C-alpha atoms as one frame of an Amber mdcrd trajectory, in Angstrom:
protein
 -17.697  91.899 246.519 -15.315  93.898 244.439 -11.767  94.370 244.903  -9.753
  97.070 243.798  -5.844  97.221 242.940  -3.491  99.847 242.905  -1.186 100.416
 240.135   1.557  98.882 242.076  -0.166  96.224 243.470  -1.708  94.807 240.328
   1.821  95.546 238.392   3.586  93.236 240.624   1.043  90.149 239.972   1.686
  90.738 236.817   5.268  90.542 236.760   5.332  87.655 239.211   2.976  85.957
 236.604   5.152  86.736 233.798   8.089  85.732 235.359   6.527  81.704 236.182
   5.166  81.686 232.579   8.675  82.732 231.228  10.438  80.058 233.657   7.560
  77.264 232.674   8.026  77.957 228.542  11.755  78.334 228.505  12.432  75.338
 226.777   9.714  75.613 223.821  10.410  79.290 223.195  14.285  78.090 222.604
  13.384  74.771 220.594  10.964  77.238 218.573  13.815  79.650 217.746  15.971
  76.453 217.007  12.905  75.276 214.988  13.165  71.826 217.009  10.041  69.737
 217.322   9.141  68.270 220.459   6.203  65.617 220.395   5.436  65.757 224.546
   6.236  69.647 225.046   5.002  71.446 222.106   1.296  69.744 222.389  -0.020
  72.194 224.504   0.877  74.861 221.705   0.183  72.965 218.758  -3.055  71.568
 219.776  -4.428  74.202 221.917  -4.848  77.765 220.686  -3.818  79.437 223.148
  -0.040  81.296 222.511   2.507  81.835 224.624   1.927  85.613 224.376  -1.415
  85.092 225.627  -0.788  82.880 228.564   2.143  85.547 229.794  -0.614  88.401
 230.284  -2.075  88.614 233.838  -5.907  88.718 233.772  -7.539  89.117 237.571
 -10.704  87.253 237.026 -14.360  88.672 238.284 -14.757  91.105 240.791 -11.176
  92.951 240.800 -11.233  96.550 239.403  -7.420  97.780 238.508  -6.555 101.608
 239.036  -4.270 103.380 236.568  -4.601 100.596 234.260  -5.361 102.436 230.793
  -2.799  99.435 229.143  -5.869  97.321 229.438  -8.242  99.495 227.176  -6.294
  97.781 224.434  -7.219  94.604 225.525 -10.346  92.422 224.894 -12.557  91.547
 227.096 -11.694  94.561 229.362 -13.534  98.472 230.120 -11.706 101.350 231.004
 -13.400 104.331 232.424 -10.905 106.964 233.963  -8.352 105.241 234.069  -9.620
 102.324 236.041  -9.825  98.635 234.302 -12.209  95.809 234.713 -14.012  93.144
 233.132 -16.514  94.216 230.250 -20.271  92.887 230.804 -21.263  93.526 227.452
 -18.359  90.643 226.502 -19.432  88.411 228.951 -23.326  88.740 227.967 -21.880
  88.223 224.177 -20.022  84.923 225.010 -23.081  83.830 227.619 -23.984  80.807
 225.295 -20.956  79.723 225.436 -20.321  79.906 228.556 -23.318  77.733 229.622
 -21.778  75.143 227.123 -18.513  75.069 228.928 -20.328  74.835 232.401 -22.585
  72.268 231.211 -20.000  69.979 230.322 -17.603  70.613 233.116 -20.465  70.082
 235.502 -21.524  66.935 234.009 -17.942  65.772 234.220 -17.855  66.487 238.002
 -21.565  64.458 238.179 -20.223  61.469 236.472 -17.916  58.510 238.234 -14.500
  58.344 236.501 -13.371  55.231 234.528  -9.737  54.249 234.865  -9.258  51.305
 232.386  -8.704  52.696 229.406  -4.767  52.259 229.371  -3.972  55.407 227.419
  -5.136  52.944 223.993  -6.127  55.711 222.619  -2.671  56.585 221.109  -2.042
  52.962 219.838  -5.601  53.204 218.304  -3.867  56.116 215.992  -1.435  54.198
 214.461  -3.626  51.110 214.046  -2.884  49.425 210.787  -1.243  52.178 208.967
   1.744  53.636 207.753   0.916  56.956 208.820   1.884  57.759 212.117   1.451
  61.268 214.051   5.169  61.398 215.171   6.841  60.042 212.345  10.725  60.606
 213.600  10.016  58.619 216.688   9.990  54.596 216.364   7.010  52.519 217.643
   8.330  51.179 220.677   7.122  47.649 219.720   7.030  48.160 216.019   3.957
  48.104 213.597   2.978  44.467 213.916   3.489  44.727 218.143   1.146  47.972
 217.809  -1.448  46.145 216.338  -1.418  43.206 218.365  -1.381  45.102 221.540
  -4.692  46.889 219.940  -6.335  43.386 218.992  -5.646  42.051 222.194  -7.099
  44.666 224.508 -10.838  46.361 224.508 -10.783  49.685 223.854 -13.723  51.739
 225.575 -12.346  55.804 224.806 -15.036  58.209 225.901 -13.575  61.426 224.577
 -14.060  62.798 221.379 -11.255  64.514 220.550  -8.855  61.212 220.767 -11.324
  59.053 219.059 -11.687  61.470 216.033  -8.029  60.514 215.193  -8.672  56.623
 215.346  -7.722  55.053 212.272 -10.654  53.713 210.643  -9.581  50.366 211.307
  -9.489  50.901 214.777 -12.708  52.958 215.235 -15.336  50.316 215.214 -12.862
  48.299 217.668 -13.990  50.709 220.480 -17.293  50.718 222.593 -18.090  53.758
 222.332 -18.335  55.802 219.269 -18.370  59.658 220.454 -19.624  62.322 218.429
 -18.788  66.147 219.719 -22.413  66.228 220.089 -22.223  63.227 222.840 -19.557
  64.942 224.864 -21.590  65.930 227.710 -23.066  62.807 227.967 -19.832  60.780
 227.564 -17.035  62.590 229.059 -15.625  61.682 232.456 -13.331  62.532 235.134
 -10.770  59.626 234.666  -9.580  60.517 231.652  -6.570  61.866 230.533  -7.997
  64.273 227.713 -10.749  65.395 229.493  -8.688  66.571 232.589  -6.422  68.404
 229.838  -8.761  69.991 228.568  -9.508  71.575 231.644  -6.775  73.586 229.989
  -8.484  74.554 226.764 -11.744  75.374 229.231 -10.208  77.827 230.888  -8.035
  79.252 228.096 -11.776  80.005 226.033 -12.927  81.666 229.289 -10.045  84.369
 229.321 -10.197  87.079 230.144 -12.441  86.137 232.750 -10.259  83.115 233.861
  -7.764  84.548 236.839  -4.151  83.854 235.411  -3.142  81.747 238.800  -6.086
  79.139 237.691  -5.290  79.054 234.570  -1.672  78.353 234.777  -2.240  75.761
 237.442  -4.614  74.295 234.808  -1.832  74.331 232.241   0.676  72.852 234.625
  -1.687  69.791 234.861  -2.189  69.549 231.478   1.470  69.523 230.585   2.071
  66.771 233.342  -0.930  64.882 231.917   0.546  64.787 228.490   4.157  63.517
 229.811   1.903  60.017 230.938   0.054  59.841 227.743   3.112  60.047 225.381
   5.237  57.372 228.199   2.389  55.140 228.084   2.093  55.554 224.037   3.572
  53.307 221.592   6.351  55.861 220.686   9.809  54.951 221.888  10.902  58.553
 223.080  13.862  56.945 225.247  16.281  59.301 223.824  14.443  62.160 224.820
  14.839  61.105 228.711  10.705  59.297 228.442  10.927  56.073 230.350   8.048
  54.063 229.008   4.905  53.165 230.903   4.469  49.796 229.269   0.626  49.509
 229.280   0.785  46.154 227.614   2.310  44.478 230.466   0.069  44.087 234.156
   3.156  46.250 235.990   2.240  48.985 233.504  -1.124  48.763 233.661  -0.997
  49.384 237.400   1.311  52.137 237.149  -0.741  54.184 234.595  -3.815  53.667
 236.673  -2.357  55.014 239.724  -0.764  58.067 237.672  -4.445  58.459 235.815
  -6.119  58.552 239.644  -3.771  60.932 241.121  -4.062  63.226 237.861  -7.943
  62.921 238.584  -7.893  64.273 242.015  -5.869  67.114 241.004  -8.394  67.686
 238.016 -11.484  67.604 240.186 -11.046  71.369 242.303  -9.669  73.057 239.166
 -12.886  71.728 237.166 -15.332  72.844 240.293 -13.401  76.118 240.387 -14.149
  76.713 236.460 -17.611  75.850 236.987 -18.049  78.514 240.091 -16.648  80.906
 237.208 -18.875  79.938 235.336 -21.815  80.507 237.686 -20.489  84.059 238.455
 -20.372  85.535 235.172 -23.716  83.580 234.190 -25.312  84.901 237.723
């Protein structure tokens, strides 16, 4: 079924979308014209490639056809014929493989029963034995010897990828698994904290196709996922208002497991709701 817009309906949306997006990145766009780092807020800018230019533009997903929407002619992804906007086929057929990548692992993720003892050691993995941390104007809560300890006396078993790619080397062959990009399908699971951020960065390479109300409920998640993992890290970010999940301890252990289930069932529609997308540009 295919709806269509007028020029006023479709204009609101996208103001209303704007308007969340500008209320949601208020306080990076004004550190970034300070030129103040932030290491919990800026992540989903510095490691994700999306912009915040990109995420402010409204995109109605499948299905919607936009009248008096010639604006969008300029955009990719989208074809205009008198005056009247919608998604381009020939840009979906072009990005088809990869769109059967992205639903393949999504899907898999959905099939697979999420693991919730990994204690976010996937951070104190990073700073294992070195002098070389990722954050280096924020103390290790414990300092470098604690760290380590905490490390040694714990099993590490990270399934994702794209946290165990920044494993020190002394760390690496402390975990079970040993994850290679071309594993991820086979490895990656609902439980954990990366993968259900990622959602994020799934949905961001779908755009334009992804409807802006998913995708911003997918970033929402991912910046509340990434407020646990840097808590529950070894950084001390006290000043910054952080109170620390202390994963070392059995109180903290509890409390990030809870946190990691509750952040799983609000992963688990918005990952069945890609892979529908998924299924309706691939059908």
């Amino acid at each position: 079924m295919t709806i269509t817009l007028t020029l006023g309906e479709w204009s609101s949306y996208a103001a209303s979308h704007a308007a969340r997006v500008d209320a949601l990145l208020s306080g990076h766009l004004d550190r970034r014209r300070r030129r103040e780092a932030h290491p919990v807020e800026d992540f989903l800018f510095t490691y994700y490639p999306i912009r915040p230019n990109q995420l402010r533009v409204w995109h109605p997903g499948p299905g919607v056809r936009l009248l008096d929407a010639a604006s969008y002619a300029e955009r990719r992804g989208y074809r205009v014929v008198d005056g009247v906007a919608s998604l381009d086929s020939a840009e979906i057929a072009r990005r088809t493989d990869s769109i059967r990548w992205i639903r393949r692992l999504l899907a898999a993720t959905l099939d697979r029963q999420p693991q919730f003892g990994c204690f976010g050691l996937h951070e104190w993995a990073m700073v294992y034995r070195t002098p070389e941390v990722r954050h280096a104007a924020w103390p290790l809560r414990l300092g470098a010897s604690g760290t380590d300890q905490v490390v040694e006396s714990h099993k590490i078993g990270c399934s994702h990828f794209d946290a165990f790619r920044f494993f020190t080397d002394e760390a690496r062959p402390r975990n079970t698994l040993q994850p290679t990009r071309e594993s991820q399908p086979l490895l990656e699971q609902g439980g954990c904290l990366h993968a259900n951020m990622d959602i994020y960065k799934w949905a961001g390479k779908l755009m334009p196709f992804t409807p802006s109300a998913l995708l911003l409920e997918c970033f929402e998640l991912a910046r509340d996922i990434r407020t646990l993992d840097m808590r529950a890290s070894p950084y001390d970010l006290a000043s910054l208002g952080y109170t620390p999940v202390r994963i070392e301890t059995a109180s903290g252990k509890a409390d990030y497991t809870a946190a990691q289930r509750g952040f799983a069932d609000r992963a688990r529609p918005l990952r069945h709701r890609l892979v529908e997308l998924c299924d309706e540009l691939l059908g």
